[in-house]
Short mmCIF file of C-alpha atoms in Angstrom, two decimals:
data_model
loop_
_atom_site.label_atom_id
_atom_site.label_comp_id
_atom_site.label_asym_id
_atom_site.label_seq_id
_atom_site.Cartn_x
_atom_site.Cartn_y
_atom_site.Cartn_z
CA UNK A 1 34.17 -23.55 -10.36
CA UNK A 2 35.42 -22.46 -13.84
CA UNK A 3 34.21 -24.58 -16.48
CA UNK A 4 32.69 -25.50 -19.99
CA UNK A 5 29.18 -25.28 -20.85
CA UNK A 6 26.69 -26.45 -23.24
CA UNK A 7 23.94 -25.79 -24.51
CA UNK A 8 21.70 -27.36 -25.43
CA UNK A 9 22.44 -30.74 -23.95
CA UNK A 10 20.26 -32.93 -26.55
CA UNK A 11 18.40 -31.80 -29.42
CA UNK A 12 15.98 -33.55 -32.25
CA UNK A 13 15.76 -31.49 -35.23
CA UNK A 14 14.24 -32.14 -38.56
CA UNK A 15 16.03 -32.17 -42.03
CA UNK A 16 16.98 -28.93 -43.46
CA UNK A 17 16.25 -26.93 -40.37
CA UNK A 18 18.93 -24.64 -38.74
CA UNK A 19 20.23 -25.62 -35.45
CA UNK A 20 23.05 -23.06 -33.17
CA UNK A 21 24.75 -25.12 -30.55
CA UNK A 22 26.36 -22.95 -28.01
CA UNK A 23 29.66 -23.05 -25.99
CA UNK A 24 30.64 -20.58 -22.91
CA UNK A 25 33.56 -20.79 -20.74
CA UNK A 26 34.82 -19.70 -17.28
CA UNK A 27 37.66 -20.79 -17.64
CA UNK A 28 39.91 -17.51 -19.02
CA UNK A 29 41.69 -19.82 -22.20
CA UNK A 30 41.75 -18.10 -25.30
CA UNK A 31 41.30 -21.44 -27.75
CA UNK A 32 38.47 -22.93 -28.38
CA UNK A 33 37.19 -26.07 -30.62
CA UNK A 34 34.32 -27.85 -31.66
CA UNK A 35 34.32 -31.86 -32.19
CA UNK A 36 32.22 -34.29 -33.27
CA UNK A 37 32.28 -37.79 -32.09
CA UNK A 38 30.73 -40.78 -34.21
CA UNK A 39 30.83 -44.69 -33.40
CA UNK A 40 34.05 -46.01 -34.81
CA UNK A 41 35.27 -42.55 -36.07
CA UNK A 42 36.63 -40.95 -33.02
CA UNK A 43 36.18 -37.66 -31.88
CA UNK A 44 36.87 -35.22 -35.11
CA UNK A 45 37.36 -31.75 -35.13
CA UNK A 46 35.01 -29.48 -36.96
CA UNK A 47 36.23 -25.47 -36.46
CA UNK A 48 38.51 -24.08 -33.85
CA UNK A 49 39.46 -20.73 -32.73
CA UNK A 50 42.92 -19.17 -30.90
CA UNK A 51 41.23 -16.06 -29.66
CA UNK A 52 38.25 -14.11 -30.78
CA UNK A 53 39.62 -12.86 -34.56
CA UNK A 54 40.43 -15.97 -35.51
CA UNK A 55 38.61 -18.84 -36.94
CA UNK A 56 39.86 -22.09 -38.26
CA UNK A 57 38.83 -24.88 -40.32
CA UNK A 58 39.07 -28.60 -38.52
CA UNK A 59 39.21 -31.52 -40.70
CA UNK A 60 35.00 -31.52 -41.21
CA UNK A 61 33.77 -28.28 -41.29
CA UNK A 62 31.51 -28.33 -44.58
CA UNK A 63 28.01 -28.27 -43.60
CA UNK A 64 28.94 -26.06 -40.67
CA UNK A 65 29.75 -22.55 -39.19
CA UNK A 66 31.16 -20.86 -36.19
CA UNK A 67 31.03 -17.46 -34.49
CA UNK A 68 33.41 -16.27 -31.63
CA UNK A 69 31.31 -14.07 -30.16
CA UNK A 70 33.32 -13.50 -26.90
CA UNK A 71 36.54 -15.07 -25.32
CA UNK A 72 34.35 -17.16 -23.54
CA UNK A 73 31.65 -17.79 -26.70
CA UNK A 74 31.55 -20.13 -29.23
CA UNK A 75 28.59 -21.08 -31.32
CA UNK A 76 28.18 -23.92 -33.73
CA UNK A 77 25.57 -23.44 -36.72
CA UNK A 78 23.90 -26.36 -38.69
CA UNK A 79 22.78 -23.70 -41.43
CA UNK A 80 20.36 -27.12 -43.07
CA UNK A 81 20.86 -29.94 -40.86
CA UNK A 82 21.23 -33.58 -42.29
CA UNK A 83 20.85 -36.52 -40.86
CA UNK A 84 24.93 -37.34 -41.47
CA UNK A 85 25.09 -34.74 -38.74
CA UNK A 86 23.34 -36.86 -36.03
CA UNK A 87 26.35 -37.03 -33.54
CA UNK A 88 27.78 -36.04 -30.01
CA UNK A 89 28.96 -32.24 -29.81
CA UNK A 90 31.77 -31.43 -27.73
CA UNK A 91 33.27 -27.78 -27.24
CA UNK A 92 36.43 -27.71 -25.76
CA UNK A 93 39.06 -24.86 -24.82
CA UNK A 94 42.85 -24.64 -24.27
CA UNK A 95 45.32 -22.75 -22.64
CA UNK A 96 47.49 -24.60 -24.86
CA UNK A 97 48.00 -27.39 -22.19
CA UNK A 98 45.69 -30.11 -23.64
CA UNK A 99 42.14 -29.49 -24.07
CA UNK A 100 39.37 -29.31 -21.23
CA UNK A 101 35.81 -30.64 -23.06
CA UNK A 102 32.11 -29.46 -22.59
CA UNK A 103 29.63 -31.95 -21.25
CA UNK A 104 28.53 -32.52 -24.65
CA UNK A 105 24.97 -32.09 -26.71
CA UNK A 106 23.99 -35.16 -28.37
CA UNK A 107 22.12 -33.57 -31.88
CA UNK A 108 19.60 -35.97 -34.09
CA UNK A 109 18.65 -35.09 -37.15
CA UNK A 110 15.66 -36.56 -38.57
CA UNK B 1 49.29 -44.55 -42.37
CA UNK B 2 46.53 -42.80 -39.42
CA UNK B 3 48.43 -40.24 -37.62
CA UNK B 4 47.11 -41.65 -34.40
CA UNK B 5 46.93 -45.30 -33.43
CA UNK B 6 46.50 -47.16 -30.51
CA UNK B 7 46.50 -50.56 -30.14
CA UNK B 8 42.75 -52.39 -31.03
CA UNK B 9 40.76 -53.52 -28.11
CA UNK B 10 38.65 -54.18 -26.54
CA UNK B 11 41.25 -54.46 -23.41
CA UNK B 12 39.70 -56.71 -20.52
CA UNK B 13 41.89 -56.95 -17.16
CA UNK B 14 40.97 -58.62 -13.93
CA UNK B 15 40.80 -56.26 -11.15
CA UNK B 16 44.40 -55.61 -9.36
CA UNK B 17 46.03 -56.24 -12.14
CA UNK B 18 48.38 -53.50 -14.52
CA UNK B 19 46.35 -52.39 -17.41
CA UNK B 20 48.81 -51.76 -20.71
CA UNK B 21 47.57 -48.88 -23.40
CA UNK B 22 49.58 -48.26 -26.06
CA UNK B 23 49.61 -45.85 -28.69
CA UNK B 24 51.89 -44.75 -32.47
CA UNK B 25 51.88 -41.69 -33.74
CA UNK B 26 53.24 -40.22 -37.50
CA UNK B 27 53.95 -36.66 -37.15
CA UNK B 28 57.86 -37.02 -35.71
CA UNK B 29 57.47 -32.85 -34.86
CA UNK B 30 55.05 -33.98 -32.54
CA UNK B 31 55.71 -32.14 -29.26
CA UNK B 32 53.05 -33.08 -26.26
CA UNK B 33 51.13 -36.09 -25.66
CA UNK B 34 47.74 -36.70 -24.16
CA UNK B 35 45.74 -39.48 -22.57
CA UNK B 36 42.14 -38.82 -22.00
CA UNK B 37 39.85 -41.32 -20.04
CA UNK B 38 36.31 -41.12 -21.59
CA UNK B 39 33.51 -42.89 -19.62
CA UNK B 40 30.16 -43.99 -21.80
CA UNK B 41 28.00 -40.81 -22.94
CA UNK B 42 30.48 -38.29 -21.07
CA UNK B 43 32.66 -36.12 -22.47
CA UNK B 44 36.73 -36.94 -22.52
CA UNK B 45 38.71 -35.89 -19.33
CA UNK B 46 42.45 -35.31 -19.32
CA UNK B 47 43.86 -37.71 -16.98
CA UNK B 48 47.86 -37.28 -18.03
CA UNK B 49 50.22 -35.44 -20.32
CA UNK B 50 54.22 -35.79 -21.06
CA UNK B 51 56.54 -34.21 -23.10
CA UNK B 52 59.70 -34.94 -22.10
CA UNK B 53 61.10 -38.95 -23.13
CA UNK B 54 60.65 -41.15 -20.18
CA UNK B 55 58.13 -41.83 -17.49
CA UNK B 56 55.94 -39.55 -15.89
CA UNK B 57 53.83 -41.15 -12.68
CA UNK B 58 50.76 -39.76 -11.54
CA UNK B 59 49.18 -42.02 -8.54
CA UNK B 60 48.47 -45.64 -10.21
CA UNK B 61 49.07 -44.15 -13.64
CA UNK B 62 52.02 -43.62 -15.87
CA UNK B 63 52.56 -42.28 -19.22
CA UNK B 64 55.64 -43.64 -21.11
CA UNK B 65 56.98 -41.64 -24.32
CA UNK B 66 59.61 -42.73 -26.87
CA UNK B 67 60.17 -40.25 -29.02
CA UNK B 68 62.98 -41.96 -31.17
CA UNK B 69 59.92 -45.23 -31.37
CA UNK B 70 56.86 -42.01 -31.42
CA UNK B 71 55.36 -44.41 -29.09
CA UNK B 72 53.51 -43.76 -25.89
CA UNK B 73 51.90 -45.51 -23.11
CA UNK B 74 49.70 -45.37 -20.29
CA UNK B 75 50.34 -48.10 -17.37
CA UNK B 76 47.31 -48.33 -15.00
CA UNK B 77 48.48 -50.41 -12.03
CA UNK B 78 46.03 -52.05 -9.65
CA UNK B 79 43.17 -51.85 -12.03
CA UNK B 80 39.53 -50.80 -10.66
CA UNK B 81 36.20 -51.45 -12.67
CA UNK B 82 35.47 -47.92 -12.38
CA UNK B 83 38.76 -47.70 -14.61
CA UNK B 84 36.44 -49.15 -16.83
CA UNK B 85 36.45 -46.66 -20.16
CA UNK B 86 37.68 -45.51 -23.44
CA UNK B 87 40.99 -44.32 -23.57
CA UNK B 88 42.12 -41.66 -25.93
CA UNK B 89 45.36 -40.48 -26.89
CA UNK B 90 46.51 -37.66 -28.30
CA UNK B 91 49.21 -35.60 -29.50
CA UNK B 92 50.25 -31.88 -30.52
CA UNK B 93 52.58 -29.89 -31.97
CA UNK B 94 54.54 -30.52 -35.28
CA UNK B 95 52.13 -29.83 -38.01
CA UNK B 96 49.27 -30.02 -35.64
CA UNK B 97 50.38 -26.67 -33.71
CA UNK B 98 47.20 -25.87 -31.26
CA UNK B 99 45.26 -28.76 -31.93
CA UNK B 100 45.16 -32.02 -30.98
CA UNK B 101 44.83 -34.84 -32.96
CA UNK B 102 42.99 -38.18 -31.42
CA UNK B 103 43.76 -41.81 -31.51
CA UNK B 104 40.13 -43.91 -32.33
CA UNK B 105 40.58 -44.76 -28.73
CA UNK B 106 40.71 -48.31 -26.87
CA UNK B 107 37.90 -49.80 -24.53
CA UNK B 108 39.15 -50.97 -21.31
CA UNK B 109 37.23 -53.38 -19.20
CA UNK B 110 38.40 -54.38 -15.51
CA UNK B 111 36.19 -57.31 -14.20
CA UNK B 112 36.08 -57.84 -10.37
#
């Protein structure tokens, strides 16, 4: 069954390390996003990406990176975690039809 | 002004009964709107879009969009607990083009 994957699904990390969270889809859409999601804040987006040359900046992206690696890849680098960045991780993707969301990692930073 | 609002909850209904969810938005370019159902440590599913002004039905739920108001709705008739969730909207287009932007989201609670 097509779908979104994530990887992996919870991480503990110490401060200042580097951390890759990983997104792959089945699904054939070209966009994809990464969000975070913090108690009272809502899910925000960090980086997005309409097909495999282009990257975007969300509305939080300092402190992070991305690499479209394939259609179906999208990576998420912590290049020094902080424990700010303790949060849920959703990738998402788009055919431009609303968004279908990853499972989710849930990433603490000690 | 958020760009996204939706009205503060939590929202508790008895069981049967028509749950009400009702969200603003800023951005009057805004093109397509979004409700996502979001159950406690899961990730947000899509449960109902509209574009168009009017009423869109899908089994016990309907979305409701005012453009002219930039209001929409979600009706959820004969409530369930496991319609027990947070509900997000969202909407697209305008000067959001391929993103979505999300509502903080309101916590619905049916009780038996």
């Amino acid at each position: 069954d097509a779908d979104v994957t994530q990887t992996p699904r919870n991480r503990i990390t110490k401060t200042g390390k580097r951390i890759m969270l990983e997104c792959s889809q089945t699904k054939g859409h070209d966009r994809m996003y990464w969000y975070r999601q913090d108690p009272g804040l809502g899910l925000r987006l960090i980086y997005y990406s309409f097909d495999v040359k282009d990257i975007n900046k969300g509305e939080i992206s300092d402190g992070y990176s991305v690499s479209r690696q394939a259609q179906a890849k999208f990576s998420l680098s912590l290049e020094s975690a902080i424990p700010n960045q303790t949060a849920l991780y959703f990738c998402a993707t788009s055919r431009g039809q609303g968004e279908f969301f990853g499972p989710g990692t849930r990433l603490t930073v000690l | 002004q958020k760009e996204v609002e939706q009205n503060s909850g939590p929202l508790s209904v008895p069981e049967g009964a028509i749950a009400s969810l009702n969200c603003t938005y800023s951005d009057r370019g805004s093109q397509s709107f979004f409700w996502y159902r979001q159950y406690s440590g899961k990730s947000p599913e899509l449960i109902m879009f509209i574009y168009s002004n009017g009423d869109k039905e899908d089994g016990r739920f309907t979305a409701q969009l005012n453009k002219a108001s930039q209001y929409v709705s979600l009706l959820i008739r004969d409530s369930q607990p496991s319609d027990s969730a947070t509900y997000l909207c969202a909407v697209a287009g305008g000067t959001s083009y391929g993103k979505l932007t999300f509502g903080q989201g309101t916590i619905l609670t049916v009780h038996p």
